[in-house]
Coordinates of C-alpha atoms in Angstrom, one line a residue:
X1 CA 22.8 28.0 9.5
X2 CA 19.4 26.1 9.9
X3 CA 16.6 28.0 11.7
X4 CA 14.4 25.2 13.1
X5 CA 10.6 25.8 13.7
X6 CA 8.3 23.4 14.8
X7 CA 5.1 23.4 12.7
X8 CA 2.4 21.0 13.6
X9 CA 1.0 21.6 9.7
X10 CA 2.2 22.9 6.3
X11 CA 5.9 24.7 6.0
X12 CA 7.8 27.0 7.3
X13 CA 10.1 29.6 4.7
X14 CA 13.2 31.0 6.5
X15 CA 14.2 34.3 4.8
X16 CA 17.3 32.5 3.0
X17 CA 15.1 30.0 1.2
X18 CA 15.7 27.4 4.2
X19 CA 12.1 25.3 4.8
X20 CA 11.9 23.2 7.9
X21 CA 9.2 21.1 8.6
X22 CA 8.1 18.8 11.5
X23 CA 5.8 16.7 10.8
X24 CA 4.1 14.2 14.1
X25 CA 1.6 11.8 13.1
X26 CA 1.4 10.8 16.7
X27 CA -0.2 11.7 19.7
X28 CA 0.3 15.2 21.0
X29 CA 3.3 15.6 23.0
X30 CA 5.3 13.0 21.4
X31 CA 8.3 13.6 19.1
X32 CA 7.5 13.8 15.0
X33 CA 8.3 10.3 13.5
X34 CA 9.6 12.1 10.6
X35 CA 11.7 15.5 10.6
X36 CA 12.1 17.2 7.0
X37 CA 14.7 19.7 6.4
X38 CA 15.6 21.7 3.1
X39 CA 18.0 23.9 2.0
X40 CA 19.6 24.5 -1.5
X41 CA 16.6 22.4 -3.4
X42 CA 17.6 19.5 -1.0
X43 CA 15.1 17.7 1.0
X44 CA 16.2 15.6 3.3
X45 CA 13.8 13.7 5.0
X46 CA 14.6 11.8 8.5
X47 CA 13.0 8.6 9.8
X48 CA 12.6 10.0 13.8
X49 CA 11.5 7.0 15.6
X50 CA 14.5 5.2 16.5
X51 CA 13.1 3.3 19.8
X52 CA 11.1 1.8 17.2
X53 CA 14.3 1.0 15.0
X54 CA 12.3 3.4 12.6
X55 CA 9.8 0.7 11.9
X56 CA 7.5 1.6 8.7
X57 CA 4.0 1.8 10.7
X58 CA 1.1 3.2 8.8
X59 CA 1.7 6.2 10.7
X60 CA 5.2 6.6 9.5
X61 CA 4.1 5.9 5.9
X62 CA 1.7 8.3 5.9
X63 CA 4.4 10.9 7.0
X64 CA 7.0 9.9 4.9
X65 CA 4.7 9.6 1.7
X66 CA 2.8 13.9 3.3
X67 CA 6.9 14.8 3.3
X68 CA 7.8 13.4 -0.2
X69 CA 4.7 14.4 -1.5
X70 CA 4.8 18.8 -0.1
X71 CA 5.0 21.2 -2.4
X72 CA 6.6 18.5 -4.7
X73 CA 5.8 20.8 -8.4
X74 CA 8.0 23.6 -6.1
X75 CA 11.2 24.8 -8.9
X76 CA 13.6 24.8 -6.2
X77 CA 13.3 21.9 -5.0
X78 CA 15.8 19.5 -6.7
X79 CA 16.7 16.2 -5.1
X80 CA 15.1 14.1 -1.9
X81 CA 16.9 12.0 0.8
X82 CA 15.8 9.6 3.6
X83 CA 17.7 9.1 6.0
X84 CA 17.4 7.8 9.3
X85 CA 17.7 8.8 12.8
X86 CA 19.4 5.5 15.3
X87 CA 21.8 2.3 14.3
X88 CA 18.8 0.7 12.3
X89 CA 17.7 2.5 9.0
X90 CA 14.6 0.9 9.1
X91 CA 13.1 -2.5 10.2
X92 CA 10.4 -2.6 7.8
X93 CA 6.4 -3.3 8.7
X94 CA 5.7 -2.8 12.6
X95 CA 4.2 -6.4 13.5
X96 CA 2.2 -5.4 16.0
X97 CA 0.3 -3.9 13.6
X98 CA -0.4 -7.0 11.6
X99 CA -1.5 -9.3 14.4
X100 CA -5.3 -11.2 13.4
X101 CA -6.6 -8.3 16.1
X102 CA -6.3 -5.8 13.5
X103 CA -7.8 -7.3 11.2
X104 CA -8.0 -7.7 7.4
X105 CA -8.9 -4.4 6.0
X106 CA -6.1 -2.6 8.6
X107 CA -3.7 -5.3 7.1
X108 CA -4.7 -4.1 3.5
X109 CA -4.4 -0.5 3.9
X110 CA -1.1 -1.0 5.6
X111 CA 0.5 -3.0 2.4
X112 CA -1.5 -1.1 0.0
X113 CA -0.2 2.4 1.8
X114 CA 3.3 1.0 1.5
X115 CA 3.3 0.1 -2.3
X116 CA 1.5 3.9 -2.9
X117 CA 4.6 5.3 -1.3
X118 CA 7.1 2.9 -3.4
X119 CA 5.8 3.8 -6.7
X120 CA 5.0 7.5 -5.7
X121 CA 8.6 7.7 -5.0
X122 CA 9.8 6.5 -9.1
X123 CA 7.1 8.6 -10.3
X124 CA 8.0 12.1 -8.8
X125 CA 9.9 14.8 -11.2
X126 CA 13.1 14.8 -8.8
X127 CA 15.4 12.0 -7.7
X128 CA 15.0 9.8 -5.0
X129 CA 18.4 9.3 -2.8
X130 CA 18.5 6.6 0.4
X131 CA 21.0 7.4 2.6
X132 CA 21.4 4.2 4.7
X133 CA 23.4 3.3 7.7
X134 CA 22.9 -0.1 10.1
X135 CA 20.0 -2.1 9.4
X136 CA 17.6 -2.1 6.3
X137 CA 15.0 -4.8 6.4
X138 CA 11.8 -5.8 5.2
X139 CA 10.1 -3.1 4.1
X140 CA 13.0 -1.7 5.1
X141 CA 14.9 -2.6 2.2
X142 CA 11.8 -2.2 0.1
X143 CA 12.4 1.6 1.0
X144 CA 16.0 1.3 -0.1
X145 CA 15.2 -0.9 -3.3
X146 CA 12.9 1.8 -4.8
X147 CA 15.0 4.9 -4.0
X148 CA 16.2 6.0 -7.5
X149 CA 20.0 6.2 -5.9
X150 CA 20.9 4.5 -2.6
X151 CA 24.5 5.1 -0.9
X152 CA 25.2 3.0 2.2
X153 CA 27.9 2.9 4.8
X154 CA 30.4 -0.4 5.1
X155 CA 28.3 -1.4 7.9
X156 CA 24.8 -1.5 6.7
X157 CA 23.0 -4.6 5.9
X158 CA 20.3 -5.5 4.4
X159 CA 17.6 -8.6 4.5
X160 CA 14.1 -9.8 3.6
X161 CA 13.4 -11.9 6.8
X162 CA 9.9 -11.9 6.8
X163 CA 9.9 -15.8 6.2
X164 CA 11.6 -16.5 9.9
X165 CA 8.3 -15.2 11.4
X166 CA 5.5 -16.7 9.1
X167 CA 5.1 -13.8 6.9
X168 CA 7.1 -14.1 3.5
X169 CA 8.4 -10.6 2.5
X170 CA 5.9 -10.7 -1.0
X171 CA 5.4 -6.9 -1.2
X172 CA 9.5 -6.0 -0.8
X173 CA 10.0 -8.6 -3.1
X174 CA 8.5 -6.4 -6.2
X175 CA 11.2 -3.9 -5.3
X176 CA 14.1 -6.1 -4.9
X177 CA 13.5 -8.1 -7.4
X178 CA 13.7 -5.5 -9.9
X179 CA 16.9 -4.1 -8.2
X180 CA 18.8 -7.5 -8.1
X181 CA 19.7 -10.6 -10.1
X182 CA 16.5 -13.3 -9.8
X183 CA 18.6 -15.6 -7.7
X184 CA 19.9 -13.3 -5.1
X185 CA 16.6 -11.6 -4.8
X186 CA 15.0 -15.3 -3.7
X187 CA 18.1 -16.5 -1.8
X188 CA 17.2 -13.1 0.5
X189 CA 13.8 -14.3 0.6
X190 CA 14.0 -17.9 1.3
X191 CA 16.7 -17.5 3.8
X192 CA 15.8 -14.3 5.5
X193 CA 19.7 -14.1 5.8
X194 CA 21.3 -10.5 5.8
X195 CA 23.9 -9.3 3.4
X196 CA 26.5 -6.9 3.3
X197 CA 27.0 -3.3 1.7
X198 CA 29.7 -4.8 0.0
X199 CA 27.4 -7.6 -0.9
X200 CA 24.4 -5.2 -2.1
X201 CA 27.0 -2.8 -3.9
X202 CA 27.7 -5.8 -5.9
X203 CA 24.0 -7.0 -6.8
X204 CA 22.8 -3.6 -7.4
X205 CA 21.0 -3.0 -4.6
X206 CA 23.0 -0.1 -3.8
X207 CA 25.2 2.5 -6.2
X208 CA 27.8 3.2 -3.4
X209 CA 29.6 2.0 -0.3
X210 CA 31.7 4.7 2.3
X211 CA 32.9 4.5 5.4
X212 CA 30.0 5.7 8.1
X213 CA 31.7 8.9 8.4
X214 CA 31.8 9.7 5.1
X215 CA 28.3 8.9 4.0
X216 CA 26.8 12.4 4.8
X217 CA 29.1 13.9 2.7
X218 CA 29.1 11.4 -0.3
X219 CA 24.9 11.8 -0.4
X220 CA 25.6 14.9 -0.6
X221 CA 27.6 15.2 -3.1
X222 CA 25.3 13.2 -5.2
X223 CA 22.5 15.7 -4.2
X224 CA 24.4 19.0 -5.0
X225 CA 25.6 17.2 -8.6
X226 CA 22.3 16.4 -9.5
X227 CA 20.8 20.4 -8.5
X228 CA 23.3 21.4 -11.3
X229 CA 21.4 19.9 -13.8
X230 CA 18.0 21.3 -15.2
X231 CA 15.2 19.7 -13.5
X232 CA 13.0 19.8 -15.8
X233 CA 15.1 17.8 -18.0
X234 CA 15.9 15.4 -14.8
X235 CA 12.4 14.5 -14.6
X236 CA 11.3 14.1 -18.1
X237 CA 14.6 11.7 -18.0
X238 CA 13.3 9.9 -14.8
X239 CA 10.3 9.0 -15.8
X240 CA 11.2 7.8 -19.3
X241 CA 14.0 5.6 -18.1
X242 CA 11.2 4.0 -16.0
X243 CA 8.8 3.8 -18.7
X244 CA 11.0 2.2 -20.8
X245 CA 13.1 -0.1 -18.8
X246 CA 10.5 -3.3 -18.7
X247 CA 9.4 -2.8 -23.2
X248 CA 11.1 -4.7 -25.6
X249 CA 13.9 -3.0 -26.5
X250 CA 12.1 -2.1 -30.1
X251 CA 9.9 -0.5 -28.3
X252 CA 12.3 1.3 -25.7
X253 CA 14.3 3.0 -28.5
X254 CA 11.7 4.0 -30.0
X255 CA 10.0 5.7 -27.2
X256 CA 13.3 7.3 -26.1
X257 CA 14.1 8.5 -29.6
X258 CA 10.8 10.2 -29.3
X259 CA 11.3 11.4 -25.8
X260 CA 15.2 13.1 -27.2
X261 CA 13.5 15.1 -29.4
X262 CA 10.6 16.2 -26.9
X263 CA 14.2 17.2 -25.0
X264 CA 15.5 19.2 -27.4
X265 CA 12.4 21.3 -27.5
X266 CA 12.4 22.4 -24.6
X267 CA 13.7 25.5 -22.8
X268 CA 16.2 24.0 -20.7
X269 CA 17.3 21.5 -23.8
X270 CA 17.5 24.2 -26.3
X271 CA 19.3 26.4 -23.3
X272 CA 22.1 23.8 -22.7
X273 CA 23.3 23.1 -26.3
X274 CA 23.6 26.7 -27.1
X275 CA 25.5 26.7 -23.3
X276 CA 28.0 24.3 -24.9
X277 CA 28.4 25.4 -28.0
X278 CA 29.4 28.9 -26.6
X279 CA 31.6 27.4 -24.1
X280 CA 29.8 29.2 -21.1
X281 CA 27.6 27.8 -18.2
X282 CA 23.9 27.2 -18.6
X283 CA 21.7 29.0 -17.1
X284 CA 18.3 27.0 -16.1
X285 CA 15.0 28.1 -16.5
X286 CA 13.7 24.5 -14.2
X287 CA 10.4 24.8 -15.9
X288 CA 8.6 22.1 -18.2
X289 CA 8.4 24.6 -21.1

């Protein structure tokens, strides 16, 4: 069982490997906007401002990317998931935040803080999962777009409707641009119009659709597949599959055949064919050896 402790900074290590952390980047007195949990080498990280339908203030991104980011180069820790606490996963930007009274260089730092947490999340060593129920917009779905896995429930939805209030959704357009078809990225964009799970299954935007009751348990099963595997293997295969997926394809083989053998040298690559060839289970060393 979980033993929660509040921490204002840093972790806390339960005896059976458990770390809980709290994290408020609030005023005092007021709940965290994100609560992180791990156990097993999962993370799961939860978006705690529902009132707010979890809107991504710089506040909030500055938590989310302080929870992603702890202890990241850690062994144990395996796989990440966001999820959300509320019916809305996230409604993006807060707009409040972008009125003229802010002013340009708050408006900068709050785009540029969002696209340092999109690309942090493809470039850490573990994999990225969104678990998404209700409502993913905006930056919302820029969130869900740059996951490295996203698995949502029948009912979510997801939409770039920045356009219906003068603001055209140009940063979550990198991201879902890259995770749909051309055409169905700019039909989102133009229109602002939702679409379905279904829908976003179909496109790519997503890798699996369950029934709401059944998406805790289907993340998870993705999360507890992936801690089977060496993770030091899992993130030399992360990052090359980014690195290569925008070169020619020339130049994508010829970095991959490069990165195999860089696989096969190490511990955990060397460990898992003599596994198989003795028909027994590997055992993983998780180091970058």
């Amino acid at each position: 069982m979980a033993v929660r402790i509040t921490c204002r900074l840093g972790s806390c290590r339960a005896a059976a490997g458990l770390l809980v952390r709290f994290r408020s980047t609030g005023l005092p007195g007021h709940k965290p906007l994100t609560v992180c949990l791990q156990e097993d080498g999962v993370r799961k990280i939860l978006l705690n401002n529902p009132e707010q339908r979890n809107a991504l203030s710089l506040s909030m991104l500055h938590a989310l990317q302080s929870d992603i980011l702890h202890e990241v180069n850690d062994r144990h820790l395996r796989v990440i998931i966001i999820a959300a606490e509320g019916p809305v996963f996230s409604s993006g930007h807060n707009l409040k935040e972008l009125t003229p009274a802010h002013g340009k260089d708050h408006h900068a730092e709050v785009f540029n803080t969002c696209a340092k947490l999109m690309t942090t999340i493809q470039s850490l060593p573990v994999p990225v999962i969104a678990q998404v129920h209700g409502l993913a917009t905006a930056a919302g779905c820029q969130l869900v777009a740059s996951c490295d896995v996203a698995v949502a429930s029948d009912s979510a939805r997801f939409a770039t409707p920045g356009v219906n209030v003068g603001l055209f959704c140009s940063t979550p357009a990198v991201a879902l641009g890259r995770a749909v078809p051309r055409k169905v990225a700019l039909e989102m964009l133009l229109t602002g119009e939702p679409i379905s799970a279904k829908d976003a299954l179909l496109h790519g935007l997503v890798s699996k659709v369950v029934r709401a009751e059944d998406l805790e348990t289907e993340t998870m099963k993705i999360a507890r597949k992936i801690c089977q595997a060496s993770r030091s293997v899992i993130a030399l295969g992360k990052a090359t599959f980014y690195k290569q997926i925008n070169q020619t394809i020339d130049d994508a083989y010829k970095l991959t055949a490069e990165v195999m053998v860089q696989n096969l040298g190490l511990k955990d690559g060397q460990e898992g064919i003599e596994a198989f060839s003795q028909k027994r289970k590997p055992v993983w060393t998780n180091s970058s050896d």
